[in-house]
Coordinates of C-alpha atoms (C1' of nucleotides) in Angstrom, one line a residue:
Chain A
M1 CA -16.7 -4.0 0.0
L2 CA -16.0 -0.6 1.2
T3 CA -12.3 0.3 1.7
L4 CA -11.0 0.9 5.2
N5 CA -9.6 4.2 4.2
H6 CA -13.0 5.3 3.0
I7 CA -14.6 4.2 6.3
R8 CA -12.0 6.0 8.4
E9 CA -12.3 9.2 6.4
E10 CA -16.0 9.3 5.6
R11 CA -17.7 7.7 8.5
D12 CA -20.6 10.1 8.7
Q13 CA -21.2 10.2 5.0
I14 CA -21.3 6.4 4.7
I15 CA -23.7 6.0 7.5
K16 CA -25.9 8.7 6.0
A17 CA -25.8 7.1 2.5
L18 CA -26.6 3.6 3.8
S19 CA -29.5 4.9 5.8
K20 CA -31.1 5.4 2.3
R21 CA -31.1 1.6 2.2
G22 CA -33.0 1.6 5.4
L23 CA -29.9 0.4 7.3
D24 CA -28.3 1.7 10.4
V25 CA -24.7 0.7 10.1
S26 CA -23.3 3.1 12.6
E27 CA -22.6 0.4 15.1
S28 CA -20.8 -1.8 12.6
I29 CA -18.8 1.1 11.2
D30 CA -17.7 2.2 14.7
Q31 CA -16.8 -1.3 15.6
I32 CA -14.7 -1.5 12.4
I33 CA -13.0 1.8 13.2
S34 CA -12.2 0.8 16.7
Q35 CA -11.0 -2.7 15.7
D36 CA -8.9 -1.1 13.0
K37 CA -7.3 1.2 15.5
E38 CA -6.6 -1.7 17.8
R39 CA -5.2 -3.7 14.9
R40 CA -2.8 -0.9 14.1
S41 CA -1.5 -0.7 17.6
L42 CA -1.0 -4.5 17.7
Q43 CA 0.7 -4.2 14.3
K44 CA 3.0 -1.6 15.7
E45 CA 3.9 -3.7 18.7
L46 CA 4.4 -6.7 16.5
D47 CA 6.6 -4.7 14.1
D48 CA 8.8 -3.5 17.0
T49 CA 9.1 -7.0 18.3
L50 CA 10.1 -8.4 15.0
A51 CA 12.5 -5.6 14.4
E52 CA 14.2 -6.5 17.7
S53 CA 14.4 -10.1 16.9
N54 CA 15.6 -9.4 13.3
A55 CA 18.4 -7.3 14.8
L56 CA 19.4 -10.2 17.1
S57 CA 19.4 -12.6 14.2
R58 CA 21.7 -10.3 12.2
Q59 CA 24.0 -10.2 15.2
I60 CA 24.0 -13.9 15.5
G61 CA 24.9 -14.2 11.8
E62 CA 27.9 -11.9 12.3
L63 CA 29.1 -13.6 15.4
M64 CA 28.9 -17.0 13.6
K65 CA 30.8 -15.6 10.7
S66 CA 33.6 -14.3 12.8
G67 CA 33.8 -17.6 14.7
K68 CA 32.5 -16.4 18.0
R69 CA 30.2 -19.4 18.5
N70 CA 29.8 -19.1 22.2
E71 CA 28.7 -15.5 22.0
A72 CA 26.3 -16.4 19.3
E73 CA 24.7 -19.1 21.5
E74 CA 24.5 -16.5 24.2
V75 CA 22.4 -14.2 22.0
K76 CA 20.2 -17.0 20.8
T77 CA 18.8 -17.4 24.3
Q78 CA 17.5 -13.9 24.1
T79 CA 15.3 -14.6 21.1
A80 CA 13.0 -17.1 22.7
G81 CA 10.9 -14.6 24.6
L82 CA 10.6 -12.4 21.5
K83 CA 9.4 -15.2 19.5
A84 CA 6.7 -16.2 21.9
K85 CA 5.6 -12.6 22.1
S86 CA 5.4 -12.2 18.3
T87 CA 3.4 -15.4 17.9
E88 CA 0.9 -14.2 20.4
L89 CA 0.6 -10.8 18.8
K90 CA 0.2 -12.4 15.4
D91 CA -2.6 -14.6 16.7
S92 CA -4.6 -11.9 18.3
M93 CA -4.1 -9.7 15.2
Q94 CA -5.5 -12.5 13.0
S95 CA -8.6 -13.0 15.0
L96 CA -9.2 -9.3 15.1
E97 CA -8.8 -9.1 11.4
A98 CA -11.2 -12.0 10.9
S99 CA -13.9 -10.3 12.9
M100 CA -13.3 -7.0 11.1
N101 CA -13.6 -8.6 7.8
E102 CA -16.9 -10.3 8.8
L103 CA -18.2 -6.8 9.5
L104 CA -16.8 -5.4 6.3
Y105 CA -18.4 -8.1 4.2
S106 CA -21.8 -7.4 5.8
I107 CA -21.9 -3.8 4.7
P108 CA -23.4 -3.1 1.2
N109 CA -22.3 -0.5 -1.2
T110 CA -23.2 3.1 -0.6
P111 CA -25.9 4.4 -3.0
A112 CA -24.9 7.2 -5.3
D113 CA -26.1 10.7 -4.5
I114 CA -28.8 10.6 -7.1
V115 CA -30.3 7.4 -5.8
V116 CA -33.4 8.0 -3.7
A117 CA -34.1 6.4 -0.3
G118 CA -36.5 3.6 -0.3
K119 CA -37.2 0.1 0.9
S120 CA -38.7 -1.8 -2.0
E121 CA -39.6 -1.7 -5.7
E122 CA -42.5 0.6 -4.8
D123 CA -40.0 3.4 -4.2
N124 CA -38.1 3.0 -7.5
E125 CA -38.2 6.1 -9.8
V126 CA -39.5 5.8 -13.3
V127 CA -36.9 7.7 -15.4
S128 CA -38.7 7.3 -18.7
T129 CA -41.3 5.3 -20.6
H130 CA -41.1 4.4 -24.2
G131 CA -43.6 3.0 -26.7
E132 CA -47.2 2.4 -26.3
Q133 CA -48.3 0.3 -23.4
V134 CA -51.4 -1.4 -24.6
D135 CA -53.4 -3.8 -22.5
L136 CA -54.2 -6.7 -24.7
S137 CA -55.1 -9.0 -21.9
D138 CA -58.5 -9.6 -23.4
S139 CA -57.5 -10.0 -27.0
C140 CA -54.2 -11.8 -26.8
K141 CA -52.8 -14.8 -25.1
P142 CA -50.3 -15.0 -22.4
H143 CA -47.0 -16.3 -23.7
W144 CA -47.2 -19.7 -22.0
D145 CA -50.4 -20.5 -23.8
L146 CA -49.1 -19.2 -27.1
A147 CA -45.8 -21.1 -26.7
K148 CA -47.7 -24.3 -26.1
E149 CA -50.1 -23.7 -29.0
K150 CA -47.2 -23.0 -31.4
D151 CA -45.2 -25.8 -29.9
I152 CA -42.0 -23.7 -29.5
I153 CA -41.4 -24.0 -25.7
D154 CA -42.0 -27.1 -23.7
F155 CA -42.2 -26.5 -20.0
D156 CA -43.6 -30.0 -19.1
L157 CA -40.8 -31.7 -20.9
G158 CA -38.3 -29.7 -19.0
A159 CA -40.0 -30.5 -15.7
K160 CA -39.7 -34.2 -16.6
V161 CA -36.1 -34.2 -17.7
T162 CA -34.8 -31.8 -15.2
G163 CA -37.3 -30.0 -13.1
A164 CA -39.6 -27.0 -13.1
G165 CA -37.9 -23.8 -14.4
F166 CA -35.8 -25.7 -17.0
P167 CA -37.8 -25.4 -20.3
F168 CA -37.0 -26.9 -23.6
Y169 CA -37.0 -24.6 -26.6
K170 CA -38.1 -26.3 -29.7
G171 CA -38.1 -25.5 -33.5
K172 CA -38.7 -21.8 -34.0
G173 CA -38.5 -21.4 -30.3
A174 CA -34.9 -22.6 -30.3
K175 CA -34.1 -20.6 -33.4
L176 CA -35.6 -17.5 -31.7
Q177 CA -33.2 -18.0 -28.8
R178 CA -30.3 -18.5 -31.1
G179 CA -31.2 -15.5 -33.3
L180 CA -31.7 -13.2 -30.3
T181 CA -28.4 -14.2 -28.8
R182 CA -26.6 -13.5 -32.1
F183 CA -28.5 -10.2 -32.5
F184 CA -27.4 -9.1 -29.0
L185 CA -23.8 -10.2 -29.4
E186 CA -23.4 -8.4 -32.7
K187 CA -25.0 -5.2 -31.3
A188 CA -22.5 -5.4 -28.5
E189 CA -19.6 -5.9 -30.8
E190 CA -20.7 -2.9 -32.9
A191 CA -20.7 -0.9 -29.6
G192 CA -17.1 -1.9 -29.0
Y193 CA -17.4 -4.8 -26.6
L194 CA -15.0 -7.7 -27.0
E195 CA -16.8 -11.0 -27.0
Y196 CA -15.8 -13.8 -24.6
I197 CA -17.2 -17.3 -24.1
P198 CA -16.5 -17.7 -20.4
P199 CA -16.7 -20.9 -18.2
H200 CA -20.1 -21.6 -16.9
M201 CA -18.8 -22.6 -13.5
I202 CA -16.7 -20.5 -11.2
N203 CA -14.7 -21.0 -8.1
A204 CA -15.3 -19.5 -4.7
D205 CA -12.7 -16.8 -5.2
S206 CA -14.5 -15.5 -8.2
G207 CA -17.8 -15.7 -6.4
F208 CA -16.3 -13.5 -3.7
G209 CA -14.8 -11.1 -6.1
T210 CA -18.0 -9.9 -7.6
G211 CA -20.0 -10.2 -4.4
Q212 CA -22.1 -13.4 -4.8
L213 CA -20.3 -14.9 -1.9
P214 CA -20.6 -15.1 1.0
D215 CA -24.0 -13.5 1.3
K216 CA -25.8 -14.8 -1.8
E217 CA -24.5 -18.4 -1.5
G218 CA -28.0 -19.9 -1.6
Q219 CA -28.8 -18.3 -4.9
M220 CA -26.2 -20.3 -6.8
Y221 CA -26.0 -24.0 -7.7
H222 CA -23.0 -25.5 -6.0
M223 CA -21.1 -28.6 -7.2
E224 CA -20.0 -29.9 -3.9
N225 CA -17.6 -32.5 -5.2
D226 CA -15.5 -30.0 -7.0
D227 CA -16.4 -26.9 -5.0
L228 CA -17.6 -25.0 -8.1
Y229 CA -20.6 -22.8 -8.6
M230 CA -22.8 -22.6 -11.7
I231 CA -22.7 -19.0 -12.8
P232 CA -25.8 -16.9 -12.0
T233 CA -24.7 -14.4 -14.6
A234 CA -21.8 -13.9 -17.0
E235 CA -20.9 -10.9 -14.9
V236 CA -19.1 -13.2 -12.5
P237 CA -16.6 -14.9 -14.9
L238 CA -16.3 -11.8 -17.1
T239 CA -15.5 -9.4 -14.3
N240 CA -13.2 -11.9 -12.6
I241 CA -11.0 -11.9 -15.7
Y242 CA -9.5 -8.8 -14.1
R243 CA -9.3 -10.1 -10.5
G244 CA -5.9 -9.4 -9.0
S245 CA -4.6 -7.4 -11.9
L246 CA -3.1 -4.1 -12.5
V247 CA -4.4 -2.6 -15.8
N248 CA -2.9 0.2 -17.8
S249 CA -4.9 3.4 -17.6
S250 CA -4.4 3.6 -21.4
D251 CA -6.4 0.4 -21.8
L252 CA -9.4 1.8 -20.0
P253 CA -12.2 1.6 -20.4
I254 CA -12.2 -2.1 -21.0
K255 CA -15.4 -3.2 -22.7
I256 CA -16.2 -6.9 -22.8
C257 CA -19.3 -9.0 -23.4
G258 CA -20.4 -12.6 -23.5
Y259 CA -23.3 -14.9 -23.9
T260 CA -23.9 -17.5 -21.3
P261 CA -26.7 -19.5 -19.8
C262 CA -27.4 -18.3 -16.2
F263 CA -28.4 -20.6 -13.4
R264 CA -30.4 -19.5 -10.4
R265 CA -31.9 -21.5 -7.6
E266 CA -34.6 -18.9 -7.0
A267 CA -35.6 -20.6 -3.8
G268 CA -38.8 -19.3 -2.3
S269 CA -40.3 -18.0 -5.5
Y270 CA -43.9 -18.8 -6.3
G271 CA -47.1 -17.9 -8.0
K272 CA -47.6 -15.8 -11.1
D273 CA -44.0 -14.6 -10.8
V274 CA -42.7 -17.9 -12.0
R275 CA -45.4 -18.7 -14.5
G276 CA -44.0 -19.5 -18.0
L277 CA -40.9 -17.6 -18.8
N278 CA -41.2 -15.1 -16.0
R279 CA -38.7 -16.8 -13.8
L280 CA -36.5 -19.7 -14.7
H281 CA -33.7 -21.7 -13.1
Q282 CA -31.8 -21.6 -16.3
F283 CA -32.0 -18.8 -18.9
D284 CA -29.9 -17.2 -21.5
K285 CA -28.4 -13.8 -21.3
V286 CA -25.9 -11.5 -23.1
E287 CA -24.0 -9.4 -20.6
I288 CA -21.9 -6.3 -21.2
V289 CA -19.1 -5.3 -18.7
Q290 CA -16.9 -2.3 -18.4
I291 CA -13.9 -1.6 -16.4
A292 CA -13.5 2.2 -16.2
E293 CA -11.6 5.0 -14.6
P294 CA -13.5 6.5 -11.6
N295 CA -14.0 9.9 -13.3
T296 CA -15.6 8.4 -16.4
S297 CA -17.6 5.6 -14.9
D298 CA -20.8 7.6 -14.7
A299 CA -20.6 8.5 -18.4
A300 CA -19.8 4.8 -19.1
L301 CA -23.0 3.8 -17.3
D302 CA -25.0 6.2 -19.5
T303 CA -23.6 4.6 -22.6
M304 CA -24.6 1.2 -21.4
V305 CA -28.1 2.5 -20.7
D306 CA -28.3 3.9 -24.2
H307 CA -27.1 0.6 -25.6
V308 CA -29.9 -1.3 -23.9
K309 CA -32.4 1.3 -25.1
G310 CA -31.3 0.8 -28.6
L311 CA -31.8 -3.0 -28.3
L312 CA -35.4 -2.6 -27.0
E313 CA -36.2 -0.1 -29.7
A314 CA -35.0 -2.4 -32.4
L315 CA -37.2 -5.1 -31.0
E316 CA -40.1 -2.7 -31.0
L317 CA -41.1 -3.4 -27.4
P318 CA -42.7 -0.9 -25.1
Y319 CA -40.4 -0.4 -22.1
R320 CA -39.5 1.8 -19.2
I321 CA -36.4 2.7 -17.3
L322 CA -36.3 2.7 -13.6
R323 CA -33.6 4.1 -11.3
L324 CA -33.8 1.7 -8.4
C325 CA -34.2 3.2 -4.9
A326 CA -31.5 2.4 -2.4
G327 CA -33.2 -0.4 -0.7
D328 CA -34.1 -2.3 -4.0
M329 CA -30.5 -2.2 -5.3
G330 CA -28.2 -5.2 -5.1
F331 CA -25.7 -5.5 -2.3
T332 CA -22.8 -4.4 -4.5
A333 CA -24.3 -1.6 -6.6
A334 CA -24.0 2.1 -6.1
I335 CA -26.5 2.9 -8.8
T336 CA -28.7 0.7 -10.9
Y337 CA -31.0 1.2 -13.8
D338 CA -33.6 -1.5 -14.5
F339 CA -35.3 -1.9 -17.8
E340 CA -38.8 -3.4 -17.9
V341 CA -40.7 -4.4 -20.9
W342 CA -44.5 -4.3 -21.1
S343 CA -46.1 -7.7 -21.0
A344 CA -49.3 -7.0 -22.9
A345 CA -51.2 -10.2 -22.0
Q346 CA -50.2 -10.3 -18.3
G347 CA -50.7 -6.5 -18.0
R348 CA -47.5 -5.9 -16.1
W349 CA -43.9 -4.9 -16.4
L350 CA -41.2 -7.5 -16.7
E351 CA -37.6 -6.8 -15.8
V352 CA -35.3 -7.6 -18.7
S353 CA -32.1 -5.7 -17.9
S354 CA -30.3 -4.3 -14.9
V355 CA -27.4 -1.9 -15.6
S356 CA -25.2 -1.0 -12.6
N357 CA -22.1 0.9 -11.6
F358 CA -20.4 -0.8 -8.7
R359 CA -17.7 1.9 -8.4
T360 CA -14.9 0.5 -6.3
F361 CA -17.0 -2.0 -4.3
Q362 CA -16.2 -5.0 -6.5
A363 CA -12.8 -3.7 -7.5
N364 CA -11.8 -3.7 -3.8
R365 CA -12.7 -7.3 -3.5
L366 CA -11.2 -8.2 -6.8
K367 CA -8.1 -6.2 -6.1
C368 CA -8.3 -4.7 -9.6
R369 CA -6.4 -1.5 -9.9
Y370 CA -4.9 0.8 -12.5
K371 CA -2.0 3.3 -12.4
D372 CA -3.3 6.8 -12.4
A373 CA -1.6 9.9 -13.9
D374 CA 0.5 10.3 -10.8
G375 CA 1.7 6.8 -11.0
K376 CA -0.4 5.7 -8.0
N377 CA -2.3 2.5 -8.0
Q378 CA -6.1 3.1 -7.7
L379 CA -9.1 0.9 -7.7
V380 CA -11.0 0.8 -11.0
H381 CA -14.7 1.1 -11.3
T382 CA -16.6 -1.9 -12.5
L383 CA -19.9 -1.8 -14.4
N384 CA -22.2 -4.3 -16.0
G385 CA -25.6 -4.7 -17.6
S386 CA -27.8 -7.3 -19.2
A387 CA -28.0 -6.7 -22.9
L388 CA -30.2 -8.6 -22.7
A389 CA -31.8 -11.5 -20.7
L390 CA -33.8 -13.6 -23.2
P391 CA -36.8 -15.2 -21.5
R392 CA -38.8 -12.2 -20.7
I393 CA -37.9 -10.6 -24.0
V394 CA -39.3 -13.7 -25.7
A395 CA -42.4 -13.4 -23.5
A396 CA -42.9 -9.8 -24.5
L397 CA -42.3 -10.5 -28.2
L398 CA -44.9 -13.3 -28.1
E399 CA -47.4 -11.2 -26.3
N400 CA -46.9 -7.8 -27.9
H401 CA -46.5 -8.9 -31.5
Q402 CA -49.5 -11.0 -31.9
Q403 CA -51.4 -10.5 -35.2
D404 CA -54.1 -12.7 -36.4
G405 CA -53.1 -15.6 -34.2
D406 CA -49.5 -15.4 -35.3
V407 CA -46.4 -13.7 -33.8
V408 CA -44.8 -11.2 -36.2
M409 CA -41.0 -10.8 -35.7
P410 CA -39.7 -7.2 -35.5
K411 CA -37.9 -6.3 -38.7
A412 CA -34.5 -6.0 -37.1
L413 CA -34.7 -9.6 -35.9
V414 CA -35.8 -11.3 -39.1
P415 CA -32.2 -11.7 -40.5
F416 CA -31.1 -13.2 -37.3
V417 CA -34.0 -15.7 -36.7
G418 CA -34.6 -16.5 -40.4
F419 CA -38.4 -16.3 -40.4
E420 CA -41.0 -13.5 -40.2
R421 CA -43.8 -15.2 -38.3
I422 CA -44.4 -17.9 -35.8
Chain B
rG1 C1' -5.4 -40.9 -12.8
rG2 C1' 0.4 -42.1 -12.6
rA3 C1' 5.7 -40.0 -13.0
rG4 C1' 8.8 -35.9 -13.3
rG5 C1' 9.6 -30.6 -13.5
rU6 C1' 8.1 -25.7 -12.3
rG7 C1' 5.6 -21.1 -9.9
rU8 C1' 10.1 -14.7 -8.2
rG9 C1' 8.4 -7.4 -9.2
rA10 C1' 3.9 -4.5 -15.1
rC11 C1' 6.5 -8.3 -18.2
rA12 C1' 10.8 -11.6 -19.1
rG13 C1' 14.4 -13.7 -16.0
rA14 C1' 18.8 -14.6 -12.0
rG15 C1' 19.1 -16.0 -7.1
rU16 C1' 25.2 -20.9 -2.3
rG17 C1' 19.8 -20.5 4.8
rG18 C1' 22.4 -14.6 7.2
rU19 C1' 25.0 -8.6 3.8
rC20 C1' 18.0 -10.4 -0.8
rG21 C1' 12.9 -6.5 -1.2
rA22 C1' 15.6 -9.4 -4.3
rA23 C1' 20.8 -9.2 -10.1
rU24 C1' 19.9 -8.3 -15.2
rG25 C1' 16.8 -7.1 -19.4
rU26 C1' 12.2 -4.9 -21.4
rA27 C1' 8.4 -1.5 -20.5
rC28 C1' 7.5 3.1 -17.9
rC29 C1' 8.9 8.2 -15.8
rG30 C1' 12.6 12.4 -15.6
rG31 C1' 17.1 14.4 -17.7
rU32 C1' 21.4 15.2 -21.4
rC33 C1' 22.1 15.2 -26.6
rU34 C1' 18.8 16.7 -31.2
rU35 C1' 15.5 21.7 -35.3
rG36 C1' 12.1 17.4 -33.9
rA37 C1' 12.1 12.1 -33.3
rA38 C1' 14.9 7.6 -32.9
rA39 C1' 19.4 5.8 -30.9
rA40 C1' 22.9 6.5 -27.1
rC41 C1' 24.0 8.1 -22.1
rC42 C1' 22.6 9.6 -16.9
rG43 C1' 19.0 9.1 -13.0
rG44 C1' 14.4 7.1 -11.1
rC45 C1' 11.0 3.1 -11.0
rG46 C1' 6.9 -3.0 -6.5
rU47 C1' 2.7 -3.1 -2.9
rA48 C1' 0.6 -2.5 2.0
rC49 C1' 0.8 -1.0 7.1
rC50 C1' 3.1 2.2 11.2
rG51 C1' 5.8 7.0 11.6
rC52 C1' 6.1 14.5 10.8
rA53 C1' 10.6 12.3 9.4
rA54 C1' 14.7 9.1 9.8
rG55 C1' 13.3 4.6 9.7
rG56 C1' 10.6 0.0 10.9
rU57 C1' 7.5 -4.3 9.5
rA58 C1' 5.3 -7.7 6.1
rC59 C1' 4.9 -9.8 1.2
rC60 C1' 9.3 -14.1 -3.9
rG61 C1' 1.6 -19.2 -6.1
rG62 C1' -1.7 -20.2 -1.0
rG63 C1' -1.4 -22.4 3.9
rG64 C1' 1.6 -24.8 7.6
rG65 C1' 6.5 -26.4 9.6
rU66 C1' 12.1 -26.6 10.7
rU67 C1' 15.7 -22.6 12.3
rC68 C1' 18.3 -17.4 16.3
rG69 C1' 17.4 -16.4 10.9
rA70 C1' 13.8 -19.0 4.9
rA71 C1' 12.8 -16.7 -2.0
rU72 C1' 16.4 -20.6 -0.6
rC73 C1' 15.1 -26.7 3.5
rC74 C1' 10.5 -29.9 4.8
rC75 C1' 5.0 -30.9 4.5
rU76 C1' 0.5 -29.8 2.1
rC77 C1' -2.9 -27.5 -1.3
rC78 C1' -3.4 -24.9 -6.0
rG79 C1' -1.8 -23.5 -11.0
rC80 C1' 1.3 -24.4 -15.2
rC81 C1' 4.8 -27.6 -18.3
rU82 C1' 6.6 -32.5 -20.1
rC83 C1' 5.9 -37.8 -20.5
rC84 C1' 2.4 -42.0 -19.8
rG85 C1' -2.8 -43.7 -19.3
rC86 C1' -7.9 -42.5 -20.4
rC87 C1' -11.1 -39.7 -23.5
rA88 C1' -15.3 -35.7 -26.7

RNA sequence: GGAGGUGUGACAGAGUGGUCGAAUGUACCGGUCUUGAAAACCGGCGUACCGCAAGGUACCGGGGGUUCGAAUCCCUCCGCCUCCGCCA
């Protein structure tokens, strides 16, 4: 969430930036500012009241010590009114804070300057396109048919055992998943990311820290008995490693990565979007995360974008990079680059990676700070990116690399999967 | 799951209900010394809010309570440790 200081100091700029998302937050912002002002004056009043009663308490202590019991009792009678007053002030302050927080939580991150205004994916900017984007829809099979024919992914079996959107990978299909995961992890390691295997469930505090809660509650699977959530992405456990911590600036940037399955309810999805591997309730992903100093986070984002580029090139897939418009970005992002691979048989682009800089938006919720050169504690910047999400990569590999009825593995992948063709 | 213990500043670790925002050590910053460094010595060193400042207030795992006054007592939740039970 935005910091109060920022809101106080940059009111107009924030409103202007968020208008790029198609939002008019001027009312909320002004309400926050006025509530904050009121909160401060209540705070002042409360502080004064407490100061007074602290002074009396000290006096009582001294009187007791010097044996003047009666005088002490006398002073005690004066404290009752102060106490009632402070309780009352504290209550109204708390309710004010609660309503202020509700407003704060409802305001998304401000888009970076370079991000264009826009409402939907139609307004996203294509930054670059790589590789040849051939339409093979006549000559090649969509991945769901091919997967069935080669018997490497079983959607029906998944539907029986669990439900739609939970496929079984089988034989070379399973090996392909395992090989891709290892390929991505080793590339991440080469790029300096420390590997973690995080928990696959998280608590509500973590969900709040990275911004899944409260507003995206319905997107996650919730274990009611234990009040835990299945992770929708490794971003959540990985970034929350640093929740509530003060990191040394000499340790920045922190670069970590991890493979996890990801669980998403995807309520309301339908049609060709969910066909085959296009959208699943459970899928595998390798995630990279950076915790960076504010003045280097833009450069860090560029290195993450380059990293993902390298992966897609090694896989010999045609892809393009989009800079999302303000309205299509996630709630917490200041700038996001999406990577899409060309699905030759479906004749459309499939999103396989999303790389974002959240700046201080998550850090503020996470309370993750570092000590700057002047010894002052400052919020860090957090960034993350998929590197990569597997299902649509698999779909694109199957569709783009068909040759004589087989699927030919890209060279770089062969040592990881252990075969050349499917 | 049962019994007991424990949770303090970046870290380690003291703390009889009033003088504790908190000893001490390490780390860190500044200085003296040194050709330089180390060591030694001196000084500084939590966060947030209000205030021009002096200063005030809050925070000792979270929440609640007792009390004029709570790091210190009580309740509760959470984490960690030990023992027992169960178990991949």
